[in-house]
CSV table of C-alpha atoms and ligand atoms in Angstrom, one decimal:
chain,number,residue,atom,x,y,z
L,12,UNK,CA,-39.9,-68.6,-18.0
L,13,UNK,CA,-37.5,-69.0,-20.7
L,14,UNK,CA,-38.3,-68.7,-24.4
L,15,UNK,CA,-37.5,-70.8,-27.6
L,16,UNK,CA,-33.9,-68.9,-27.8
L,17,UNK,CA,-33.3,-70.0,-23.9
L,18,UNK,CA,-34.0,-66.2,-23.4
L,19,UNK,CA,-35.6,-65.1,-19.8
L,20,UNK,CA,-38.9,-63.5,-20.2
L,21,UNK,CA,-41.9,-62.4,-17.6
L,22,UNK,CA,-45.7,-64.0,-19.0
L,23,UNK,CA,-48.5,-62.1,-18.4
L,24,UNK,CA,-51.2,-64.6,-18.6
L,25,UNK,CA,-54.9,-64.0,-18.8
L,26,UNK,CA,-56.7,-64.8,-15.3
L,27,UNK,CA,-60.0,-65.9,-17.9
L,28,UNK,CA,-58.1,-68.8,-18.4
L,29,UNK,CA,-57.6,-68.2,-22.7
L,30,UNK,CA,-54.3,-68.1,-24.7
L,31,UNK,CA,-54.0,-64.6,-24.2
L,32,UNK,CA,-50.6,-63.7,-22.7
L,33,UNK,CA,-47.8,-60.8,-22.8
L,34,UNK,CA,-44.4,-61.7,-22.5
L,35,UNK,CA,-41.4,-59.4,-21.1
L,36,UNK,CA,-37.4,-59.3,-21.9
L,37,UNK,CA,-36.6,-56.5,-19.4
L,38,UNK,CA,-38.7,-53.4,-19.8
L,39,UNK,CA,-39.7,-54.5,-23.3
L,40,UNK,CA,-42.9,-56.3,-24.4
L,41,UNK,CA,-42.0,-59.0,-27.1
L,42,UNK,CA,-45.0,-60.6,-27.4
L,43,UNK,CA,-48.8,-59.6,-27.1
L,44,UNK,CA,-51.6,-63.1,-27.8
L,45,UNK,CA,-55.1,-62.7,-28.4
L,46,UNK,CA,-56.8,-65.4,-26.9
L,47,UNK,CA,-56.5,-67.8,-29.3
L,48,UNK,CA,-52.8,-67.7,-28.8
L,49,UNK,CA,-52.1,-65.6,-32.0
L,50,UNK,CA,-49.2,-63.5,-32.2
L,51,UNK,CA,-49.9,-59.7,-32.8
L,52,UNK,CA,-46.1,-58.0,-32.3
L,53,UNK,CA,-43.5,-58.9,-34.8
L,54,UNK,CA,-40.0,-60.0,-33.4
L,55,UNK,CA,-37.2,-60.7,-36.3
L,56,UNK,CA,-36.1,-64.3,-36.7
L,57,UNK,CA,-32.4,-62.8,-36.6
L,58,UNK,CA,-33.0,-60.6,-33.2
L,59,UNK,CA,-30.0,-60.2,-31.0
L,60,UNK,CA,-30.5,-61.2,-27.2
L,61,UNK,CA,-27.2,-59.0,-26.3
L,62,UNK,CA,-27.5,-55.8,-24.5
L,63,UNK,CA,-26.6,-53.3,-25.1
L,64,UNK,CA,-27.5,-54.4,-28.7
L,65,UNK,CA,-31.6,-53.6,-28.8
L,66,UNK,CA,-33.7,-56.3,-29.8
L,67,UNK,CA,-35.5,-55.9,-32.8
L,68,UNK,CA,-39.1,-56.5,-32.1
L,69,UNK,CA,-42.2,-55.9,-29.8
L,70,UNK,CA,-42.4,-52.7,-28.7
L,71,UNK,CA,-39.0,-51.3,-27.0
L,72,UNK,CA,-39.0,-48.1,-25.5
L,73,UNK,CA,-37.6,-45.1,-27.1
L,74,UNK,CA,-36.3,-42.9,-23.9
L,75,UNK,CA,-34.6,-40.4,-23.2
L,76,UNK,CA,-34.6,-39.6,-27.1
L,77,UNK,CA,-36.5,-40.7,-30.1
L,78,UNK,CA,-33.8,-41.5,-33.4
L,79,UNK,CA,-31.1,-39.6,-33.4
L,80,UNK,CA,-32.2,-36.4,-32.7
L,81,UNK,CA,-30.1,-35.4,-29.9
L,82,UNK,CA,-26.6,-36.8,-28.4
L,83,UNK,CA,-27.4,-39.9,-27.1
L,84,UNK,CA,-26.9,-43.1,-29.0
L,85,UNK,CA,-30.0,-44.2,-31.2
L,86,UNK,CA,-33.5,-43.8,-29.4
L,87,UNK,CA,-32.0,-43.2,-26.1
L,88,UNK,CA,-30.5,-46.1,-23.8
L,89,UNK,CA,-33.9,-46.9,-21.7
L,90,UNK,CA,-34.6,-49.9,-24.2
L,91,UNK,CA,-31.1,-51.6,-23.4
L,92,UNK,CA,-30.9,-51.5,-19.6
L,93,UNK,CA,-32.1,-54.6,-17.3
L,94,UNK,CA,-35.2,-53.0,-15.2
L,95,UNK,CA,-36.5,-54.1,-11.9
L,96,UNK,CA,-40.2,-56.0,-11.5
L,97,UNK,CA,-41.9,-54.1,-8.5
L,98,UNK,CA,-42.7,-56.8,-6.5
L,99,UNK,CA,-45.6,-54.4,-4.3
L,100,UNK,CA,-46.9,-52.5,-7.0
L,101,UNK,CA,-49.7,-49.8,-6.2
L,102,UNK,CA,-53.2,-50.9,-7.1
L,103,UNK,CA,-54.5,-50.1,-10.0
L,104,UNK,CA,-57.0,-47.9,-10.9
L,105,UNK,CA,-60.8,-49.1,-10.1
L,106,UNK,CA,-61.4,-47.1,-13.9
L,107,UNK,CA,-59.3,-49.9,-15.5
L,108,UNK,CA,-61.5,-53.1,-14.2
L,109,UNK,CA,-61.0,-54.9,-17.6
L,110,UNK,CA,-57.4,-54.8,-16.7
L,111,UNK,CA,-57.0,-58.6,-14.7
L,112,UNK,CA,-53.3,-58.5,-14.6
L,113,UNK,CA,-50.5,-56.4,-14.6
L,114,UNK,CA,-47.0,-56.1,-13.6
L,115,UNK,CA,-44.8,-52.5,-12.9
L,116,UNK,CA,-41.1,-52.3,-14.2
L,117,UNK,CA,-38.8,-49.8,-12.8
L,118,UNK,CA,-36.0,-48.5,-14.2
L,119,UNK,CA,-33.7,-45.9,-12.2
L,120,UNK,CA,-30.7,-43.2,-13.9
L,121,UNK,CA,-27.8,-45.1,-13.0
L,122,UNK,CA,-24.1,-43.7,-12.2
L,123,UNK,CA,-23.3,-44.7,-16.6
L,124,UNK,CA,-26.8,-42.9,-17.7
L,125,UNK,CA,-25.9,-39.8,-15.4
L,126,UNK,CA,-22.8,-39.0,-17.0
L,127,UNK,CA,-24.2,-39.3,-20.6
L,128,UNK,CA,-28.1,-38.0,-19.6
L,129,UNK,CA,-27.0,-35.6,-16.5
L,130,UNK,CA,-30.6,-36.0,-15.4
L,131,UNK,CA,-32.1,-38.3,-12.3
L,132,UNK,CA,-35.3,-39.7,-13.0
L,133,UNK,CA,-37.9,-42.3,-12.1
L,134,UNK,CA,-39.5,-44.4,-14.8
L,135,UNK,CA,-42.3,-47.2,-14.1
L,136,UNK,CA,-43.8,-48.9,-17.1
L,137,UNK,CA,-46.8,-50.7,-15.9
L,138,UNK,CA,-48.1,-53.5,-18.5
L,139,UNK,CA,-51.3,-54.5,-18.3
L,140,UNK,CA,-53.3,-57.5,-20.1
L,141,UNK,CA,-57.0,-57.3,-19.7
L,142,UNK,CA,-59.3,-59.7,-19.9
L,143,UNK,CA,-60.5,-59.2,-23.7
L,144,UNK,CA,-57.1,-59.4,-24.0
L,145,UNK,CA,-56.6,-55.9,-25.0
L,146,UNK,CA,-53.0,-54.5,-24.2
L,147,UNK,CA,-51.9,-51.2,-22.3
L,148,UNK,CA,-48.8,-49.7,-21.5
L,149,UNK,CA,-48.3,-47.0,-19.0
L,150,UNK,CA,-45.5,-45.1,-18.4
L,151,UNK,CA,-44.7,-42.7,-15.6
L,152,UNK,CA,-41.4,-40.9,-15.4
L,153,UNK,CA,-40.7,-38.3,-12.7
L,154,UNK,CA,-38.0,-35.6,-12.5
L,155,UNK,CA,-36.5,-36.6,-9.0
L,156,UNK,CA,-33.6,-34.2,-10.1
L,157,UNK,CA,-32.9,-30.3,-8.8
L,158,UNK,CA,-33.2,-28.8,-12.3
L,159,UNK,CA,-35.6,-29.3,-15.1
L,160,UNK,CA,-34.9,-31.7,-18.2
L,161,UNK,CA,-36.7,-32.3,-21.4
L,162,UNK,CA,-37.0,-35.8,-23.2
L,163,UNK,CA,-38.9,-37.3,-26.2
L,164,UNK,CA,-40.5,-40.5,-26.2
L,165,UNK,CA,-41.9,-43.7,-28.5
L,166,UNK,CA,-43.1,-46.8,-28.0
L,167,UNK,CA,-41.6,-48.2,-30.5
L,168,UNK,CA,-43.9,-50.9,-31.6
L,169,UNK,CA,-43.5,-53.6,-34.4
L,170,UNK,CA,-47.1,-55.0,-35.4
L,171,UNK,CA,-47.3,-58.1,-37.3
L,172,UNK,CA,-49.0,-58.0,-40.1
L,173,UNK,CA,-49.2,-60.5,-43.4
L,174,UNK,CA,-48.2,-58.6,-45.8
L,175,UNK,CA,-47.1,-55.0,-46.0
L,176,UNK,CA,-48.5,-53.9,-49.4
L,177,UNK,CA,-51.8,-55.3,-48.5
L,178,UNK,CA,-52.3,-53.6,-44.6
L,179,UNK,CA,-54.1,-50.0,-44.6
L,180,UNK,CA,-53.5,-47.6,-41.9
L,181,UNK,CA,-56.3,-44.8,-40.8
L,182,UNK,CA,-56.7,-42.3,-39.1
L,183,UNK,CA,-53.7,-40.4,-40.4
L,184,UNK,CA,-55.3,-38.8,-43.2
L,185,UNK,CA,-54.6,-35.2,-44.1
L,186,UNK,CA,-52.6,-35.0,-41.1
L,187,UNK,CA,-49.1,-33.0,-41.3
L,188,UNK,CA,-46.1,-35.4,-41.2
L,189,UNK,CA,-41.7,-35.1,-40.8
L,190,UNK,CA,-40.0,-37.2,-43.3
L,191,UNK,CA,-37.0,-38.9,-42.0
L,192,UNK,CA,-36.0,-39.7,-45.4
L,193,UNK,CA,-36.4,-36.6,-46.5
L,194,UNK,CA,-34.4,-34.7,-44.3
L,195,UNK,CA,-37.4,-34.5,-41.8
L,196,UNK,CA,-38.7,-31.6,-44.1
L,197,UNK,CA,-42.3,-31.4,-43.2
L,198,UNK,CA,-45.1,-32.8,-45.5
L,199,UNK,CA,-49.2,-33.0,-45.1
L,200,UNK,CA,-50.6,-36.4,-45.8
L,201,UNK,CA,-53.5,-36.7,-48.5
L,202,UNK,CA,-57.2,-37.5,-47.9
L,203,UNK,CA,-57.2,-41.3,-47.7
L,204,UNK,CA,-56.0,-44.0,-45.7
L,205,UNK,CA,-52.4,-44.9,-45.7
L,206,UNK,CA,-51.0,-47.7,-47.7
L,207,UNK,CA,-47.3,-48.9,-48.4
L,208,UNK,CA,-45.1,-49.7,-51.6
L,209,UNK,CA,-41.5,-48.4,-50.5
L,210,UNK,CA,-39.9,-47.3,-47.5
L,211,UNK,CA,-41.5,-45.4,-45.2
L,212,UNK,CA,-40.1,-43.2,-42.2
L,213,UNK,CA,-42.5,-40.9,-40.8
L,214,UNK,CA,-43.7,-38.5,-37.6
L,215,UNK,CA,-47.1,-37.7,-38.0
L,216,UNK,CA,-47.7,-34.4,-35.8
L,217,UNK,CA,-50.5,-33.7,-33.2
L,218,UNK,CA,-51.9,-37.3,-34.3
L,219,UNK,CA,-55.7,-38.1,-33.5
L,220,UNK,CA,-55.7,-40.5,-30.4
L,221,UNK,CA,-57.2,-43.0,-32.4
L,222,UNK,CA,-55.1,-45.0,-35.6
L,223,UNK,CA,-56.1,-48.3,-37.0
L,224,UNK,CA,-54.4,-51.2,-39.0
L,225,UNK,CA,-56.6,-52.5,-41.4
L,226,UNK,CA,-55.1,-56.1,-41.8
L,227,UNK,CA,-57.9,-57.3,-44.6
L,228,UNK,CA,-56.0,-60.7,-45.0
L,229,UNK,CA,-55.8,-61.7,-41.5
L,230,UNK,CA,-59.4,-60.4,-41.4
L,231,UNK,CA,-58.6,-58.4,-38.2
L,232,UNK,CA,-58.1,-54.9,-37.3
L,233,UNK,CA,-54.9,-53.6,-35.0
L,234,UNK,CA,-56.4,-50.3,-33.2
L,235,UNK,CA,-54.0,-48.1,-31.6
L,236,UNK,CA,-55.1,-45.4,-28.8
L,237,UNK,CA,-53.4,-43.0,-26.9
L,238,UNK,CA,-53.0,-40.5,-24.3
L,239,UNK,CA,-50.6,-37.9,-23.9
L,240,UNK,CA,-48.2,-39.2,-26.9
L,241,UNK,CA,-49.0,-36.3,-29.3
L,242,UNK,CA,-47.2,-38.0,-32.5
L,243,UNK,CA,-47.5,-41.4,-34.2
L,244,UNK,CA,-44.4,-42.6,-36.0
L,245,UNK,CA,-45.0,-44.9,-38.8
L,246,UNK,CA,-41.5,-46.8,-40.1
L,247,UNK,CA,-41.3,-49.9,-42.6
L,248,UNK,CA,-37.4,-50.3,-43.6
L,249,UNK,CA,-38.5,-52.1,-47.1
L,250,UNK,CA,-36.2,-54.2,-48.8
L,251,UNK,CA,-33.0,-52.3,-49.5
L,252,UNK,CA,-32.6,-50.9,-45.8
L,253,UNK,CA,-33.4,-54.7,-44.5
L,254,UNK,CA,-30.7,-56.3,-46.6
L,255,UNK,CA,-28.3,-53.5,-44.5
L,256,UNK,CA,-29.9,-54.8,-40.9
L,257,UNK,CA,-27.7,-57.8,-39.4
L,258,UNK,CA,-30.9,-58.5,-36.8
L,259,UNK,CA,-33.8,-58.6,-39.9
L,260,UNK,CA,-34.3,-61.2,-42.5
L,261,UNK,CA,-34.0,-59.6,-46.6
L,262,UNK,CA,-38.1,-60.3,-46.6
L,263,UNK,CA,-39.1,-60.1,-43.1
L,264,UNK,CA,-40.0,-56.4,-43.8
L,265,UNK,CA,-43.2,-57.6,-45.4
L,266,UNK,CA,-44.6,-58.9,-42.3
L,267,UNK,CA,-43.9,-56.0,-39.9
L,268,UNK,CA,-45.2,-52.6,-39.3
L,269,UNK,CA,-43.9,-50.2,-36.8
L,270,UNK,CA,-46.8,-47.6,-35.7
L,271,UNK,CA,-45.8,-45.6,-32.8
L,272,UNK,CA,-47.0,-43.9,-29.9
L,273,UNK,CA,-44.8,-41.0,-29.4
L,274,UNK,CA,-43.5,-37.9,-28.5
L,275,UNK,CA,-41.4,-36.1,-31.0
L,276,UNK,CA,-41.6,-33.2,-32.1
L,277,UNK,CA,-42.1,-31.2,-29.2
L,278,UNK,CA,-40.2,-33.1,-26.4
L,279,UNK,CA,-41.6,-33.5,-22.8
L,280,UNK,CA,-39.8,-30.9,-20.5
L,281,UNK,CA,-40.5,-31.9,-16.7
L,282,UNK,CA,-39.9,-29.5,-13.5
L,283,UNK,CA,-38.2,-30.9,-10.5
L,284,UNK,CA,-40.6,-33.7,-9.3
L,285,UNK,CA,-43.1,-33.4,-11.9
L,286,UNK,CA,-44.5,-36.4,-13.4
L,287,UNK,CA,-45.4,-37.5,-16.9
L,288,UNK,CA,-47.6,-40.1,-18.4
L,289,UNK,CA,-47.7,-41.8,-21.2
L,290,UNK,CA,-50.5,-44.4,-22.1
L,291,UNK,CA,-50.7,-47.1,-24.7
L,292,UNK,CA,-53.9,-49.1,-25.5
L,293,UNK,CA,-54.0,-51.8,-28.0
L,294,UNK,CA,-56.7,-53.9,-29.5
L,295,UNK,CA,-57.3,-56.7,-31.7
L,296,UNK,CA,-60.9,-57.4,-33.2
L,297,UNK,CA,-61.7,-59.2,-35.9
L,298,UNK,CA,-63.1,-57.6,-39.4
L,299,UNK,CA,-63.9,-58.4,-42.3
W,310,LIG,O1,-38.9,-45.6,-36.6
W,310,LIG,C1,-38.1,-44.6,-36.9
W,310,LIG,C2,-36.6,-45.0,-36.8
W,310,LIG,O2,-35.9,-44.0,-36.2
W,310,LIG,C3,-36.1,-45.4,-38.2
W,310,LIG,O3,-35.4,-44.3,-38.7
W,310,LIG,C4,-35.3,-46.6,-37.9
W,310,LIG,O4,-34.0,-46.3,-37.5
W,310,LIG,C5,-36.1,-47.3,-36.8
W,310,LIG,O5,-36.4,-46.2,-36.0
W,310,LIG,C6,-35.3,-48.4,-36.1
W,310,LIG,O6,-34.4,-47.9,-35.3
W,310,LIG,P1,-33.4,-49.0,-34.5
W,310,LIG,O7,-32.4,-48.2,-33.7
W,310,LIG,O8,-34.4,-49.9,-33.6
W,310,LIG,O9,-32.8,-49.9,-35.6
């Protein structure tokens, strides 16, 4: 289908027949709906639909690198190449019964990625909307190479929210933390649940699986689980850093949160044909 900007996208649509619905630019989930058709991802008003240019919003994937901590250009080029719908993907799981649909993108190293990433690999992203409408991601990459390489890994995921100085995040307490704004010197979080009132740019280390936005005013809770993604990445660019991003409105910082899945700090090193996974689960439910 094609979206308000004209823009192709894949739906996901919810076999129990509600508003619930993912929808897909390339390898990168834009928009997640509960089932009454409310949006839970943030996508900026001023998002560019140009690759290589990223596009700001829903949750793109950080691979090969997370940031700039290596050579490649900013969180790796994974999140700006076209990928491939398996048209005969294997079944899934019988453990994952609540999952009622689900589609597989694949994205191969191409001739361009192999002379700046001199590693072949095999990535499938599998994205799955069950039928409470809960969201996972599931990514399996595979050294199909000779050698072995090492890569880090985020899913880089913008949460709508209503306002960022009223949202709490837990599950992050007393947990040690890198501060990209501080020269990613290493810091230990305090004993209470996270709030927000400047810019925040943050790798929490050896994360619980289990993180929760506390959205009071849309009386709903964003929960955030995991499985093999050992760090969470918390990022809000606040209002001085927006006004420098062309693809973010001056205020639209207030209404989006970025809490990550990830692998950072140690990066994933794979042996020839090893395979990793990385699994994200999402859920909505309301509180008060
Ligand atoms: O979330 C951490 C971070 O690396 C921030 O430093 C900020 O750069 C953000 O990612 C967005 O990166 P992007 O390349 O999407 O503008």
């Amino acid at each position: 289908t094609k979206d308000r900007n004209g823009v192709d996208q894949v739906v996901l649509r919810n076999k129990r027949g509600d508003s619930a619905r993912v929808s897909l630019y390339g390898g990168q989930v834009l928009s997640w709906k509960n089932e009454r058709g409310e949006e839970l991802l943030f996508t900026s008003s001023k998002a560019i639909f140009s690759p290589p240019k990223a596009v700001r919003g829903g949750i793109p994937i950080c691979f090969p690198q997370f940031g700039n901590r290596g050579t490649l250009e900013q969180h790796g080029f994974a999140r700006n190449k076209m990928w491939v719908i398996d048209d005969n993907p294997p079944p899934h799981p019988s453990t994952d019964s609540n999952v009622k649909s689900y589609i597989d993108l694949l994205l191969k190293s191409s001739e361009e990625d192999l002379k700046i990433w001199p590693h072949s690999f095999g990535f499938r992203l599998r994205v799955c909307l069950a039928a409470d409408g809960h969201l996972t991601l599931i990514s399996r990459i595979r050294n199909v190479n000779s050698k072995p390489f090492s890569f880090s890994f985020a899913y880089h995921t913008y949460f709508s929210i209503s306002d960022i100085s009223e949202v709490r995040v837990e599950g992050l307490e007393t947990l040690d933390y890198l501060d990209n704004l501080h020269n990613k010197e290493r810091f230990t979080e305090q004993g209470d649940a996270l709030t927000f009132e400047s810019e925040v740019d943050r790798v929490y280390l050896d994360s619980s699986n289990k993180v929760d936005i506390l959205d009071h005013e849309r009386k709903r809770t964003l929960g955030i689980r995991k499985e093999g993604l050992p760090d969470i990445v918390v990022w809000n660019p606040w209002e001085k850093k927006s006004k420098t991003m062309v693809d973010l409105g001056d205020e639209e910082y207030k209404q989006m949160l970025c809490v990550d899945g990830a692998a950072v700090e140690k990066p994933i090193t794979l042996k020839p044909g090893e395979e990793w996974t990385g699994r994200l689960d999402l859920s909505v439910v309301p509180s008060t």
